[in-house]
mmCIF file of C-alpha atoms in Angstrom:
data_model
loop_
_atom_site.group_PDB
_atom_site.id
_atom_site.type_symbol
_atom_site.label_atom_id
_atom_site.label_comp_id
_atom_site.label_asym_id
_atom_site.label_seq_id
_atom_site.Cartn_x
_atom_site.Cartn_y
_atom_site.Cartn_z
ATOM 1 C CA MET A 1 0.000 0.000 0.000
ATOM 2 C CA SER A 2 1.507 3.349 -0.941
ATOM 3 C CA ASN A 3 1.544 6.189 1.598
ATOM 4 C CA ASN A 4 -1.058 8.185 -0.310
ATOM 5 C CA GLN A 5 -3.563 5.356 0.170
ATOM 6 C CA TYR A 6 -3.528 5.748 3.955
ATOM 7 C CA ILE A 7 -6.309 7.943 5.273
ATOM 8 C CA TYR A 8 -7.302 9.169 8.709
ATOM 9 C CA ARG A 9 -10.661 8.165 10.033
ATOM 10 C CA LYS A 10 -12.375 11.356 11.141
ATOM 11 C CA GLN A 11 -13.213 10.027 14.616
ATOM 12 C CA ALA A 12 -9.519 9.309 15.306
ATOM 13 C CA GLU A 13 -7.976 12.556 14.012
ATOM 14 C CA PRO A 14 -7.281 13.994 17.501
ATOM 15 C CA PHE A 15 -5.042 10.966 18.231
ATOM 16 C CA PHE A 16 -3.136 11.284 14.968
ATOM 17 C CA ASN A 17 -2.751 15.048 15.372
ATOM 18 C CA ILE A 18 -1.352 14.951 18.903
ATOM 19 C CA VAL A 19 1.110 12.199 18.006
ATOM 20 C CA MET A 20 2.328 14.173 14.991
ATOM 21 C CA GLU A 21 2.710 17.231 17.223
ATOM 22 C CA GLY A 22 4.833 15.176 19.609
ATOM 23 C CA LEU A 23 7.013 13.789 16.817
ATOM 24 C CA SER A 24 7.415 17.127 15.024
ATOM 25 C CA GLY A 25 10.948 17.673 13.771
ATOM 26 C CA GLU A 26 12.037 14.130 14.620
ATOM 27 C CA VAL A 27 10.548 12.154 11.719
ATOM 28 C CA ASP A 28 10.076 12.532 7.989
ATOM 29 C CA GLY A 29 6.547 12.491 6.609
ATOM 30 C CA GLU A 30 3.401 14.558 6.394
ATOM 31 C CA ASN A 31 1.118 12.293 8.404
ATOM 32 C CA PHE A 32 1.088 9.449 10.916
ATOM 33 C CA TRP A 33 1.208 6.697 8.296
ATOM 34 C CA GLU A 34 4.117 8.264 6.414
ATOM 35 C CA VAL A 35 6.305 8.458 9.527
ATOM 36 C CA MET A 36 5.873 4.759 10.279
ATOM 37 C CA ALA A 37 8.455 2.342 8.913
ATOM 38 C CA GLU A 38 6.860 -0.422 6.844
ATOM 39 C CA ASP A 39 8.033 -3.032 9.387
ATOM 40 C CA VAL A 40 7.165 -1.003 12.515
ATOM 41 C CA ILE A 41 6.187 -3.065 15.570
ATOM 42 C CA PHE A 42 3.437 -1.917 17.929
ATOM 43 C CA ASP A 43 3.323 -3.419 21.429
ATOM 44 C CA PHE A 44 0.222 -2.624 23.468
ATOM 45 C CA ILE A 45 0.551 -3.113 27.213
ATOM 46 C CA TYR A 46 -3.196 -3.230 27.716
ATOM 47 C CA ASP A 47 -5.227 -5.637 29.804
ATOM 48 C CA ILE A 48 -8.392 -5.861 27.713
ATOM 49 C CA PRO A 49 -9.892 -9.272 26.964
ATOM 50 C CA GLY A 50 -9.648 -10.056 23.263
ATOM 51 C CA PHE A 51 -7.329 -7.141 22.476
ATOM 52 C CA THR A 52 -4.161 -8.039 20.632
ATOM 53 C CA ASN A 53 -0.923 -7.118 22.379
ATOM 54 C CA GLN A 54 1.216 -6.783 19.268
ATOM 55 C CA ILE A 55 0.798 -5.715 15.672
ATOM 56 C CA LYS A 56 3.660 -6.074 13.203
ATOM 57 C CA GLY A 57 3.855 -3.744 10.237
ATOM 58 C CA ARG A 58 2.349 -0.426 9.172
ATOM 59 C CA ASP A 59 -0.188 -2.084 6.868
ATOM 60 C CA ALA A 60 -1.386 -4.431 9.626
ATOM 61 C CA TYR A 61 -1.826 -1.523 12.049
ATOM 62 C CA TYR A 62 -3.652 0.469 9.410
ATOM 63 C CA GLU A 63 -6.036 -2.450 8.826
ATOM 64 C CA TRP A 64 -6.596 -2.837 12.576
ATOM 65 C CA PHE A 65 -7.199 0.891 12.987
ATOM 66 C CA LYS A 66 -10.042 0.775 10.452
ATOM 67 C CA SER A 67 -12.133 -0.867 13.184
ATOM 68 C CA TYR A 68 -11.271 1.692 15.888
ATOM 69 C CA SER A 69 -14.626 2.458 17.442
ATOM 70 C CA MET A 70 -14.161 5.392 19.827
ATOM 71 C CA GLU A 71 -15.248 8.773 18.482
ATOM 72 C CA LEU A 72 -12.620 11.228 19.643
ATOM 73 C CA HIS A 73 -13.341 14.940 19.760
ATOM 74 C CA SER A 74 -10.056 16.154 21.266
ATOM 75 C CA ALA A 75 -6.605 15.288 22.590
ATOM 76 C CA ASP A 76 -4.472 17.294 25.012
ATOM 77 C CA ASP A 77 -2.029 17.258 27.930
ATOM 78 C CA LEU A 78 0.910 16.464 25.648
ATOM 79 C CA ASN A 79 4.242 15.985 27.387
ATOM 80 C CA ILE A 80 7.289 15.132 25.287
ATOM 81 C CA TYR A 81 10.474 13.516 26.595
ATOM 82 C CA LYS A 82 13.468 12.794 24.361
ATOM 83 C CA THR A 83 16.655 10.848 24.898
ATOM 84 C CA GLU A 84 19.898 12.725 24.274
ATOM 85 C CA ASN A 85 20.518 10.997 20.961
ATOM 86 C CA GLY A 86 16.889 11.558 19.948
ATOM 87 C CA ASN A 87 16.157 7.990 18.941
ATOM 88 C CA ILE A 88 13.589 7.448 21.705
ATOM 89 C CA ILE A 89 10.703 9.803 22.317
ATOM 90 C CA ILE A 90 8.138 9.353 25.068
ATOM 91 C CA LEU A 91 4.768 10.983 24.571
ATOM 92 C CA GLU A 92 2.219 11.375 27.342
ATOM 93 C CA TYR A 93 -1.187 12.601 26.207
ATOM 94 C CA ALA A 94 -4.913 12.307 26.790
ATOM 95 C CA VAL A 95 -7.772 11.686 24.380
ATOM 96 C CA HIS A 96 -11.434 12.541 24.865
ATOM 97 C CA GLY A 97 -14.577 11.388 23.123
ATOM 98 C CA ILE A 98 -17.422 8.900 23.375
ATOM 99 C CA ASN A 99 -18.045 5.232 22.847
ATOM 100 C CA PRO A 100 -20.747 5.367 20.146
ATOM 101 C CA SER A 101 -22.128 1.944 21.035
ATOM 102 C CA THR A 102 -22.944 3.000 24.628
ATOM 103 C CA GLY A 103 -22.943 6.803 24.435
ATOM 104 C CA LYS A 104 -20.610 6.939 27.441
ATOM 105 C CA ALA A 105 -17.817 9.480 27.705
ATOM 106 C CA TYR A 106 -14.328 8.243 26.908
ATOM 107 C CA ASN A 107 -11.369 9.967 28.552
ATOM 108 C CA ASN A 108 -8.062 8.161 28.507
ATOM 109 C CA LYS A 109 -4.393 8.841 29.172
ATOM 110 C CA PHE A 110 -1.572 7.261 27.209
ATOM 111 C CA CYS A 111 2.172 6.871 27.425
ATOM 112 C CA SER A 112 3.759 5.955 24.099
ATOM 113 C CA ILE A 113 7.439 5.039 23.972
ATOM 114 C CA ILE A 114 8.576 5.468 20.392
ATOM 115 C CA THR A 115 11.850 4.373 18.817
ATOM 116 C CA ILE A 116 13.023 6.212 15.718
ATOM 117 C CA LYS A 117 15.594 5.029 13.186
ATOM 118 C CA ASN A 118 16.453 6.892 9.982
ATOM 119 C CA ARG A 119 13.700 9.417 10.833
ATOM 120 C CA LYS A 120 10.977 6.738 10.796
ATOM 121 C CA VAL A 121 9.138 5.107 13.708
ATOM 122 C CA VAL A 122 10.365 1.520 13.986
ATOM 123 C CA TYR A 123 8.931 0.555 17.385
ATOM 124 C CA TRP A 124 5.970 1.781 19.443
ATOM 125 C CA ARG A 125 5.256 0.587 22.987
ATOM 126 C CA ASP A 126 1.954 1.873 24.319
ATOM 127 C CA TYR A 127 0.507 2.061 27.816
ATOM 128 C CA MET A 128 -2.954 3.366 28.678
ATOM 129 C CA ASP A 129 -5.546 3.400 31.430
ATOM 130 C CA THR A 130 -7.308 0.131 30.629
ATOM 131 C CA LEU A 131 -10.039 0.876 33.161
ATOM 132 C CA ALA A 132 -10.983 4.003 31.191
ATOM 133 C CA VAL A 133 -11.901 1.768 28.237
ATOM 134 C CA MET A 134 -13.796 -0.692 30.427
ATOM 135 C CA ARG A 135 -15.891 2.135 31.942
ATOM 136 C CA THR A 136 -17.323 2.918 28.509
ATOM 137 C CA GLN A 137 -18.412 -0.643 27.735
ATOM 138 C CA HIS A 138 -21.696 -0.994 29.679
#
């Protein structure tokens, strides 16, 4: 899949925008999908039944993200931490929205540890408040 075939889903734009803000100047590319290496690995340290803990490859993550169900309306509280050599960036941020299947508010905080090589993201380790997701389910 070429980079111009990747699109943002409207309900997830706040996530993509805050991540791109956090990676500004550290990666090459105009959007989230362009800054990901083709063989990027995503590790999700989440405790949600049925949720995968790892996705390998930009295309696989893109396919998974097509089913992202939360409708985000904003993202904020961005904190950026960089290692001296700049190859690891830690982003802390919050997202806000609703779970459309229940109508309940969704407010979550994330910590994403991102490894960059040759100005592309090659590894992404993600932590979040799992309970925040569970509160929106019923």
